[in-house]
mmCIF file of C-alpha atoms in Angstrom:
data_model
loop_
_atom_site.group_PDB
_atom_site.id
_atom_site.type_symbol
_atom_site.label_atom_id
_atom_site.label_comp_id
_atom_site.label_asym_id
_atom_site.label_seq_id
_atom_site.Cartn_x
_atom_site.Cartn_y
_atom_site.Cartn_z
ATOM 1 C CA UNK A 1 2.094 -14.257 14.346
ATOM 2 C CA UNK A 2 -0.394 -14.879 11.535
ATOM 3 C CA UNK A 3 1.056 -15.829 8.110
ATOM 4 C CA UNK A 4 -0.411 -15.479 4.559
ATOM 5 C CA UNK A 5 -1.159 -18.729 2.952
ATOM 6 C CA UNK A 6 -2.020 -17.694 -0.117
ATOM 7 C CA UNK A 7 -0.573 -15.332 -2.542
ATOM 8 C CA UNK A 8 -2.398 -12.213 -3.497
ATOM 9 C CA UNK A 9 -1.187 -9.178 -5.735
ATOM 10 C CA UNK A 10 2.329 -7.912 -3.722
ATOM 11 C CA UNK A 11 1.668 -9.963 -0.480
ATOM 12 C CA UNK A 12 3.386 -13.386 -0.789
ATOM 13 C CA UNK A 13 2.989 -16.628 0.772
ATOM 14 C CA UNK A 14 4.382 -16.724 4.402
ATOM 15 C CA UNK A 15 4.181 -12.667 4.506
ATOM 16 C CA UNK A 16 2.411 -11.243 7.964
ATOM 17 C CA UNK A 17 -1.257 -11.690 7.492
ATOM 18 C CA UNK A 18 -3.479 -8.468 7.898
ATOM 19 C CA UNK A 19 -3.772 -4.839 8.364
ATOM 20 C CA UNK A 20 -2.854 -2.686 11.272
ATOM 21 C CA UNK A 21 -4.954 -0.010 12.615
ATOM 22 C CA UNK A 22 -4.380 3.480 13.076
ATOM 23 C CA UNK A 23 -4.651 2.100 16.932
ATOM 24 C CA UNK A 24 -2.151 -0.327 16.193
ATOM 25 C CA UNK A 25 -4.064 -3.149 16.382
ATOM 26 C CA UNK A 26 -3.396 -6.417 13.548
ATOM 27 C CA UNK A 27 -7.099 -7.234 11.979
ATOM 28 C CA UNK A 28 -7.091 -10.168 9.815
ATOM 29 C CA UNK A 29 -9.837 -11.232 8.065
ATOM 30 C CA UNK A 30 -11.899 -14.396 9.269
ATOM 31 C CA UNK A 31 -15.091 -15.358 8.071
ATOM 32 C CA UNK A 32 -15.600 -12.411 5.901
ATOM 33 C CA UNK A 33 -15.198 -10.279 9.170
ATOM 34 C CA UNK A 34 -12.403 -7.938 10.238
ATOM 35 C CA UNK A 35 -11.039 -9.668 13.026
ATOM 36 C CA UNK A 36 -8.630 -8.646 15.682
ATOM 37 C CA UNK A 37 -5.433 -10.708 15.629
ATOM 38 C CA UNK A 38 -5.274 -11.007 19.453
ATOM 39 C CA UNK A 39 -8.684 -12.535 19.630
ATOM 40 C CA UNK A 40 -7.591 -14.904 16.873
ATOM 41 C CA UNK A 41 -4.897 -16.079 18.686
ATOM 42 C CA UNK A 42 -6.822 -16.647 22.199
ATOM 43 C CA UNK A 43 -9.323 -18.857 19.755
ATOM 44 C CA UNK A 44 -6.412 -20.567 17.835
ATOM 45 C CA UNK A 45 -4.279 -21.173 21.310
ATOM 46 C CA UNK A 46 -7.579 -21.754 23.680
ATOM 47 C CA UNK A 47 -10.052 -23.809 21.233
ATOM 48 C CA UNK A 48 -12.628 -21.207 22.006
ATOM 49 C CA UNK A 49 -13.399 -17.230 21.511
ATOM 50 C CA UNK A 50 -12.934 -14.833 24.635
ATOM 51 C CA UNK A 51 -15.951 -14.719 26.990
ATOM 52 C CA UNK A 52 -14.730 -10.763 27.913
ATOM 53 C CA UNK A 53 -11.923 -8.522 26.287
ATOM 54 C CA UNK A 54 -8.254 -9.452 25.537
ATOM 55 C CA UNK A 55 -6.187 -7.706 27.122
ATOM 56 C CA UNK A 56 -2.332 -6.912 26.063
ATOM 57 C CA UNK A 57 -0.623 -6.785 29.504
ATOM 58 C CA UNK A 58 2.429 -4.911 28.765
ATOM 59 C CA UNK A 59 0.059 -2.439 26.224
ATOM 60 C CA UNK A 60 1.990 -3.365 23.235
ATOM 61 C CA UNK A 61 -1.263 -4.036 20.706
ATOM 62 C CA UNK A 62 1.168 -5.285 18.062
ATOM 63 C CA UNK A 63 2.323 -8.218 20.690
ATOM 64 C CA UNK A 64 0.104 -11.005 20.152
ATOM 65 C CA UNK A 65 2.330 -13.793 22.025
ATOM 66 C CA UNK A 66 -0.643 -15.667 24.253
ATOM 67 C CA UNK A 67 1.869 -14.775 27.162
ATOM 68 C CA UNK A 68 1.257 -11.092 26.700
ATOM 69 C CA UNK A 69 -2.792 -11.590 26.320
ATOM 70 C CA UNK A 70 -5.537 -12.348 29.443
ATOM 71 C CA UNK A 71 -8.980 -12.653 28.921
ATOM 72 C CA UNK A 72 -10.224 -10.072 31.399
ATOM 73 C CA UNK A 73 -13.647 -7.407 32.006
ATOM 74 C CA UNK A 74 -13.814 -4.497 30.228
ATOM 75 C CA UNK A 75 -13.530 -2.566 33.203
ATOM 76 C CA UNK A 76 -9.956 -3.982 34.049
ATOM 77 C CA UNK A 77 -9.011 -4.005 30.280
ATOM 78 C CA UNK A 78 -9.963 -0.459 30.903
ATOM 79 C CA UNK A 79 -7.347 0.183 33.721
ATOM 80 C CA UNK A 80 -4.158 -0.958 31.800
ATOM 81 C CA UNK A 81 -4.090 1.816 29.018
ATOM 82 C CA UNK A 82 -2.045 4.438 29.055
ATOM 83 C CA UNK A 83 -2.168 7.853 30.314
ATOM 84 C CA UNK A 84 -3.709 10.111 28.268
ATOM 85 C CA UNK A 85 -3.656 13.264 30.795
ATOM 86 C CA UNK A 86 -1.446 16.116 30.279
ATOM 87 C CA UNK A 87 0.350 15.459 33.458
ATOM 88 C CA UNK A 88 1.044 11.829 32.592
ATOM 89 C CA UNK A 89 -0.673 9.888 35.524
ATOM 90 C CA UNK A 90 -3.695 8.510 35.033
ATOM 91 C CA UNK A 91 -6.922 9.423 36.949
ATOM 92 C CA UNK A 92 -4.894 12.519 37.588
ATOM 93 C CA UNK A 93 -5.919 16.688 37.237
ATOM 94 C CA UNK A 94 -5.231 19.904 38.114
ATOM 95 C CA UNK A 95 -8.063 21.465 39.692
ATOM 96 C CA UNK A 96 -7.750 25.160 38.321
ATOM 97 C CA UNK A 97 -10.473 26.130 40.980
ATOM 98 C CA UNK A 98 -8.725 24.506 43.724
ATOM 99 C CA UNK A 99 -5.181 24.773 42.379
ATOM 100 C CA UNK A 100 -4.762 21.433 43.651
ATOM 101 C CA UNK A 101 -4.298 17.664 42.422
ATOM 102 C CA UNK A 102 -6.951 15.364 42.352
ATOM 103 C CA UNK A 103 -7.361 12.024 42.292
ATOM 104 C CA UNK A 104 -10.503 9.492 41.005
ATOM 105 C CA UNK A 105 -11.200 6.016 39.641
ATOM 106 C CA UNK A 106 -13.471 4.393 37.636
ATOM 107 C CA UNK A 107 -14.597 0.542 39.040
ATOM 108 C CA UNK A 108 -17.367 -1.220 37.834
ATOM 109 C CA UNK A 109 -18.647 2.167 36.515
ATOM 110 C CA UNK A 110 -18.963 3.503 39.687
ATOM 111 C CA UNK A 111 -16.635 6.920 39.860
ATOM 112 C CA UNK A 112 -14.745 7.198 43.392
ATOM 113 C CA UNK A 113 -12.912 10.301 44.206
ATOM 114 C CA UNK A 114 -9.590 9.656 45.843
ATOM 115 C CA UNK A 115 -8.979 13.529 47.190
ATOM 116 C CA UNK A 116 -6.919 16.024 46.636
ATOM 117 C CA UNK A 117 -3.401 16.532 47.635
ATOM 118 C CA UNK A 118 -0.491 19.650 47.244
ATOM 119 C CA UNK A 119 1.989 17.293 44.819
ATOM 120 C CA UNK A 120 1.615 15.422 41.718
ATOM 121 C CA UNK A 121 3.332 12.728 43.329
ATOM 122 C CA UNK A 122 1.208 12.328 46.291
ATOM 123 C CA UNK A 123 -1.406 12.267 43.834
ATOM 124 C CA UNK A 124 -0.463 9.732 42.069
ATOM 125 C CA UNK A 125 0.980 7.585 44.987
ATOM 126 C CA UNK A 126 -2.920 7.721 45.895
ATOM 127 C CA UNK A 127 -4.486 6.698 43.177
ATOM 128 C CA UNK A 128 -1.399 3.986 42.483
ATOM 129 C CA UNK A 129 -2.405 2.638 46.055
ATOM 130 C CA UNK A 130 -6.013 2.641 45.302
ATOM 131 C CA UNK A 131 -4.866 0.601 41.870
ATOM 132 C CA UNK A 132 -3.483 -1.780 44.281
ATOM 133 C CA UNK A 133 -6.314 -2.269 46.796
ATOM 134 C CA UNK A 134 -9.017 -2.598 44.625
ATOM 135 C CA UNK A 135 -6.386 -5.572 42.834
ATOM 136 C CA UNK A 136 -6.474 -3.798 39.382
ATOM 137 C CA UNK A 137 -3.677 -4.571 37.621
ATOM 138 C CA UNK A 138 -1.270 -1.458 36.601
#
């Protein structure tokens, strides 16, 4: 956590530093630059700036403990976000055509298809064992 040392119209001295975005992520500003809080702390913690993304592992972008941040490719940081599809698994759909599930995923920008299967949960039991073989962490 990132505390004001210096007083400024309302925000006090030891007040949370920074502004969250409508993502939820804490900028601060460093070097006349907004700056993402979790980066800050990986430089402030590790002496240096990330080489790749940080990462929040449990997805929490307000939880900036260096426990809860890895310094990882953008194509892992890109496998631990949350679902976004209506069915709530990711790399998950409903083929209308097929009127079946299907499964993909996305590594090193390369797009695999994982089948198609009669349940959601088989579905997502395959691409949650695909998650697991490839070693992307879930």
């Amino acid at each position: 956590m990132f505390t004001r040392n210096t007083a400024w119209g309302s925000k006090k001295i030891g007040d949370v530093a920074g502004n969250i975005s409508p993502q939820g992520y804490r900028y601060l500003s460093f070097d006349g630059k907004a700056t993402p809080a979790h980066r800050l702390a990986w430089l402030w913690v590790t002496g240096a700036w990330p080489s790749a993304d940080v990462d929040h592992i449990n997805r929490d972008h307000s939880d900036n403990r260096i426990e809860n941040l890895r310094s990882v490719t953008r194509s892992v940081n890109c496998h631990n976000i949350v679902a976004r599809a209506s069915c709530g698994e990711k790399g998950v759909t409903l083929s209308t055509k097929r009127k079946k599930w299907e499964a993909r995923i996305c590594v090193n920008s390369k797009h695999i298809y994982l089948g198609t299967y009669a349940s959601l949960a088989e579905t997502a039991a395959a691409r949650k064992g695909a998650e697991i073989a490839l070693g992307l962490h879930q």
